[in-house]
PDB file of C-alpha atoms in Angstrom:
ATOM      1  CA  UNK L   9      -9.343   1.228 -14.469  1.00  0.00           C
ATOM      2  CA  UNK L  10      -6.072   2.238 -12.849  1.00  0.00           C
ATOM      3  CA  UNK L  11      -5.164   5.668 -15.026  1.00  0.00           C
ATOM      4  CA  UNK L  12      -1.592   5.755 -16.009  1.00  0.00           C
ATOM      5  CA  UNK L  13       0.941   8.757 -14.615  1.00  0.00           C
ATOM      6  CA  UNK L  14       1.374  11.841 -16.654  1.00  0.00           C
ATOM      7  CA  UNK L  15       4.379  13.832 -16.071  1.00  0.00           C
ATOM      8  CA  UNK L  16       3.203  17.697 -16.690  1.00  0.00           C
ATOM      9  CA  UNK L  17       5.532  19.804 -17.072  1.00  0.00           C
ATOM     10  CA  UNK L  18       8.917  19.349 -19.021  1.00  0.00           C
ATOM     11  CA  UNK L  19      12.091  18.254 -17.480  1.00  0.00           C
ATOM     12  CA  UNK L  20      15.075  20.252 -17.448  1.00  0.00           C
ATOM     13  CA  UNK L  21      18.519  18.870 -18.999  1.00  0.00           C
ATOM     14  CA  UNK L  22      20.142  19.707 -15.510  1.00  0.00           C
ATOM     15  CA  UNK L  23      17.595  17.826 -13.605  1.00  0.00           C
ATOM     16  CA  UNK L  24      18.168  14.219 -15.610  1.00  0.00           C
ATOM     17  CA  UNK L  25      21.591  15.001 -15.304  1.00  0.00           C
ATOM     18  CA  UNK L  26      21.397  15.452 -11.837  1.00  0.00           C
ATOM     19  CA  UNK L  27      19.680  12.369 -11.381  1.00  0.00           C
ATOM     20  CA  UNK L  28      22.042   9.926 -13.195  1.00  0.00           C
ATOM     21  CA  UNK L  29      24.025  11.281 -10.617  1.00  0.00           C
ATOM     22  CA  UNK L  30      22.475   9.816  -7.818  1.00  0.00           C
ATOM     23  CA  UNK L  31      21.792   6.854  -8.889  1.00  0.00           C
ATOM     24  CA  UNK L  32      19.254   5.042 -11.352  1.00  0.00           C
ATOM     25  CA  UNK L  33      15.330   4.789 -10.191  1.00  0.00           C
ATOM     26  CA  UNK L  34      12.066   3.350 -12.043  1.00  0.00           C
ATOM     27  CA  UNK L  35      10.474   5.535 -14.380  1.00  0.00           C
ATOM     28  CA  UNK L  36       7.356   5.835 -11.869  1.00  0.00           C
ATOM     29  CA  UNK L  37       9.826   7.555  -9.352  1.00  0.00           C
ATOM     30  CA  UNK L  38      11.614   9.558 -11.682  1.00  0.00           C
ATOM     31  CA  UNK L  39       8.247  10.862 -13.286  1.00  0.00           C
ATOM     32  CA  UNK L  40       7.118  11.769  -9.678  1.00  0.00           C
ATOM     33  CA  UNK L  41      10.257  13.173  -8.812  1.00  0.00           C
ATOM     34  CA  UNK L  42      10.058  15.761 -12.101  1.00  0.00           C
ATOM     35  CA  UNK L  43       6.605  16.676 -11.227  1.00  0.00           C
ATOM     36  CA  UNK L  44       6.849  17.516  -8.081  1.00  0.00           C
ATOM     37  CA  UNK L  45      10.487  18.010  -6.876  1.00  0.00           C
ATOM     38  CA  UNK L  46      10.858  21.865  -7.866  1.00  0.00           C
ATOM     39  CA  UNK L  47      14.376  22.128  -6.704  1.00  0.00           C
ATOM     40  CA  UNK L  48      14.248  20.324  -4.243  1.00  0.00           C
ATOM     41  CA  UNK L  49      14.605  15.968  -3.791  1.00  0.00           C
ATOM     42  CA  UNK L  50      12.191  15.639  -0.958  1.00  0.00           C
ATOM     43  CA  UNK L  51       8.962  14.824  -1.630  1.00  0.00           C
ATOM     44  CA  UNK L  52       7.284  15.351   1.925  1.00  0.00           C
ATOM     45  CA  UNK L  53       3.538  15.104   1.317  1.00  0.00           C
ATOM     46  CA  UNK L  54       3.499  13.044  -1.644  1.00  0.00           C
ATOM     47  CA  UNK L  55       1.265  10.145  -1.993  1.00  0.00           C
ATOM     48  CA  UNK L  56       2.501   7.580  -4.905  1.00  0.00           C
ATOM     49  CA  UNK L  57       0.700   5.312  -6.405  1.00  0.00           C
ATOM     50  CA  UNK L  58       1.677   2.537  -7.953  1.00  0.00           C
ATOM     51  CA  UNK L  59       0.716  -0.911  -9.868  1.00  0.00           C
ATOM     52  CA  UNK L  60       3.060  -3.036  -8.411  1.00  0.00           C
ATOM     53  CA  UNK L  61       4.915  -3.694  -5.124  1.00  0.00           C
ATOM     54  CA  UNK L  62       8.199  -1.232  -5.098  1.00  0.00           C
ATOM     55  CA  UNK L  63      11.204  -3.167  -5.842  1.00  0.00           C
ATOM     56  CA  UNK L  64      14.148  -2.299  -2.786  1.00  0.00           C
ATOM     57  CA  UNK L  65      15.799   0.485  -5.403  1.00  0.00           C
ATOM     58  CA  UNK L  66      12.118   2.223  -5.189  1.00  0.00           C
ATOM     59  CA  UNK L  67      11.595   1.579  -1.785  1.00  0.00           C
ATOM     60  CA  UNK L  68      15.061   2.935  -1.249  1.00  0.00           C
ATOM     61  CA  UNK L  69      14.283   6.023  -3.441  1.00  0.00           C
ATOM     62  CA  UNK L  70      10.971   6.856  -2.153  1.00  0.00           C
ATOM     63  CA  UNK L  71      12.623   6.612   1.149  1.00  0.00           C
ATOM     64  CA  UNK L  72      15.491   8.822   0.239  1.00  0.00           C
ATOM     65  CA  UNK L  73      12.604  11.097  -1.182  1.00  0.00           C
ATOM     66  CA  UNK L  74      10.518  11.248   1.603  1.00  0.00           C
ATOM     67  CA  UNK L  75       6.969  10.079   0.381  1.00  0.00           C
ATOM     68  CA  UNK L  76       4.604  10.366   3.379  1.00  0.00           C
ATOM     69  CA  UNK L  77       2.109   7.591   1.411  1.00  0.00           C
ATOM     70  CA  UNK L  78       2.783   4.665  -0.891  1.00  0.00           C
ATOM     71  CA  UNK L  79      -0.540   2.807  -2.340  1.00  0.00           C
ATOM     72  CA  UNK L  80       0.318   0.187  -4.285  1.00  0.00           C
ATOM     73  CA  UNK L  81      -2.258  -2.462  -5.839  1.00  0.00           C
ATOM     74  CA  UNK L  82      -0.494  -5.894  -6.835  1.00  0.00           C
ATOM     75  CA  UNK L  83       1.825  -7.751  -4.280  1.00  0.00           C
ATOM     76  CA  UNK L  84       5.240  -9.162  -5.682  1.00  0.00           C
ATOM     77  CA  UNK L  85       6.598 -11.734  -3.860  1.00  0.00           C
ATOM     78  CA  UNK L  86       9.220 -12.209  -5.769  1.00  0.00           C
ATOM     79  CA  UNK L  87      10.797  -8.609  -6.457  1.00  0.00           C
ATOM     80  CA  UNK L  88       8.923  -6.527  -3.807  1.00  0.00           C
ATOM     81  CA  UNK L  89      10.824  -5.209  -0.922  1.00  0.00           C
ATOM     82  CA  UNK L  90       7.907  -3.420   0.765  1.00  0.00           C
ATOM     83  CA  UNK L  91       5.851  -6.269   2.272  1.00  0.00           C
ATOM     84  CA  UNK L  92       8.190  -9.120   0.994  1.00  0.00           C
ATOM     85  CA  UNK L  93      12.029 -10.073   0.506  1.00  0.00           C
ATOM     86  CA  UNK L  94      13.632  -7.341   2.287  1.00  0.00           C
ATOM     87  CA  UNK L  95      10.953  -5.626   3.830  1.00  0.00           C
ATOM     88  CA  UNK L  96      13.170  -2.238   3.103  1.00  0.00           C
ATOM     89  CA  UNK L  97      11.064   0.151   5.452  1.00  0.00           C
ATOM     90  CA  UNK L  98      11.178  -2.385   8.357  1.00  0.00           C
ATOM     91  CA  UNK L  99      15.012  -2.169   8.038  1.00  0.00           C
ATOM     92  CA  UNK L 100      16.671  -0.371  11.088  1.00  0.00           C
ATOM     93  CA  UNK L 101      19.019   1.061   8.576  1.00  0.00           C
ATOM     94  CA  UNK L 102      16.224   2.930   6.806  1.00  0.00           C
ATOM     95  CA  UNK L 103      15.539   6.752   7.705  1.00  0.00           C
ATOM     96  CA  UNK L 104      12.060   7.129   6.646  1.00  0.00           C
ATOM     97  CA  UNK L 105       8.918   5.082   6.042  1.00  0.00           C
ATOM     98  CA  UNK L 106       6.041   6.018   4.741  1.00  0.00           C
ATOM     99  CA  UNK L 107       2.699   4.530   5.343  1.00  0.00           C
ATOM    100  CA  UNK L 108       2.151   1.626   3.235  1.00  0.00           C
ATOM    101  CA  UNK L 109      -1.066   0.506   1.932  1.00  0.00           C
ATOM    102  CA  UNK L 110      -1.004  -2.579  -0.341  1.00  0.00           C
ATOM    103  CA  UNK L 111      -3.702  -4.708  -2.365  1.00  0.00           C
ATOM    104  CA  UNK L 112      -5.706  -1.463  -3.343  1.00  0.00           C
ATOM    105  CA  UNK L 113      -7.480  -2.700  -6.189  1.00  0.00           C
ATOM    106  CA  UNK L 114      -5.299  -5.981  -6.771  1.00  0.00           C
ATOM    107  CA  UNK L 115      -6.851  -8.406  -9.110  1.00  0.00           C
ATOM    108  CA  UNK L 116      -7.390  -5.476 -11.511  1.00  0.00           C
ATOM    109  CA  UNK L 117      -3.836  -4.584 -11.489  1.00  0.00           C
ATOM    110  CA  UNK L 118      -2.473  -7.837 -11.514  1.00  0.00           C
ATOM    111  CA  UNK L 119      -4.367  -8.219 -14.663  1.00  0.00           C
ATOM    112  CA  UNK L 120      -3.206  -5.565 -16.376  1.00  0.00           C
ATOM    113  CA  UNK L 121       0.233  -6.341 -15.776  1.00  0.00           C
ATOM    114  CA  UNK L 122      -0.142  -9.893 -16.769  1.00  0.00           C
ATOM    115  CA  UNK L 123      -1.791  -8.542 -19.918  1.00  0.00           C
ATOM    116  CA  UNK L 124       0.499  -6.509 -20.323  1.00  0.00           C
ATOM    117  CA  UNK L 125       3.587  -8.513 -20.424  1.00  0.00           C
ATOM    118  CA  UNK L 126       2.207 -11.339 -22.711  1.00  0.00           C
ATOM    119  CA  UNK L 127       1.380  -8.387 -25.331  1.00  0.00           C
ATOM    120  CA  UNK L 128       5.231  -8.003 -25.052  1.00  0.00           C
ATOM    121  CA  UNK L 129       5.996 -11.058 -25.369  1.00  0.00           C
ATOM    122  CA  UNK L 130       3.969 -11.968 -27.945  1.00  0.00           C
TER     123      UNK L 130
END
């Protein structure tokens, strides 16, 4: 089973504020980015991993970040931006891609997401 992420050590007040300031990002990004960023908003190094395809905000923020790796397990055609709609780090307008490796352990995550969502909705 795909463990969940667990942010370590406690944010700082100046740090959330700081990133309302540039601009909203999933909680998966903004977890990563506490953990690791230690005063600094690159990531180089970091390798994410994820559930689900990154939408183009994430793709845009782990681009602005600089994540050298992105693993992701479920494909979402119809919100991704990494392998489908806007194919963000194929863009010419992008500054940094990292390698991409999508369908790690798919059905499993696609499952739990499904599961997921209709325990939400009931």
């Amino acid at each position: 089973m795909v463990q969940p992420f667990v942010v370590e050590q406690p944010v700082q007040r100046h740090d959330r504020a700081r990133l309302r300031i540039r601009g909203p990002v999933h909680q998966s990004f903004n977890a990563a980015v506490y953990q690791r960023a230690e005063g600094s908003w690159r990531l180089s190094g970091t390798t994410l991993y994820v559930t689900l395809e990154p939408c183009a905000m994430c793709a845009g923020a782990l681009s602005f970040g600089r994540i050298r790796r992105l693993y992701y397990a479920a494909p979402d055609p119809k919100g991704g931006a990494v392998d489908h709609g806007p194919r963000f780090f194929q863009s010419p307008t992008c500054h940094h891609a990292p390698e991409v490796y999508g369908g790690i352990r798919e059905s499993e995550a696609a499952n739990m997401l499904r599961a997921f969502f209709e325990a939400r909705r009931g």
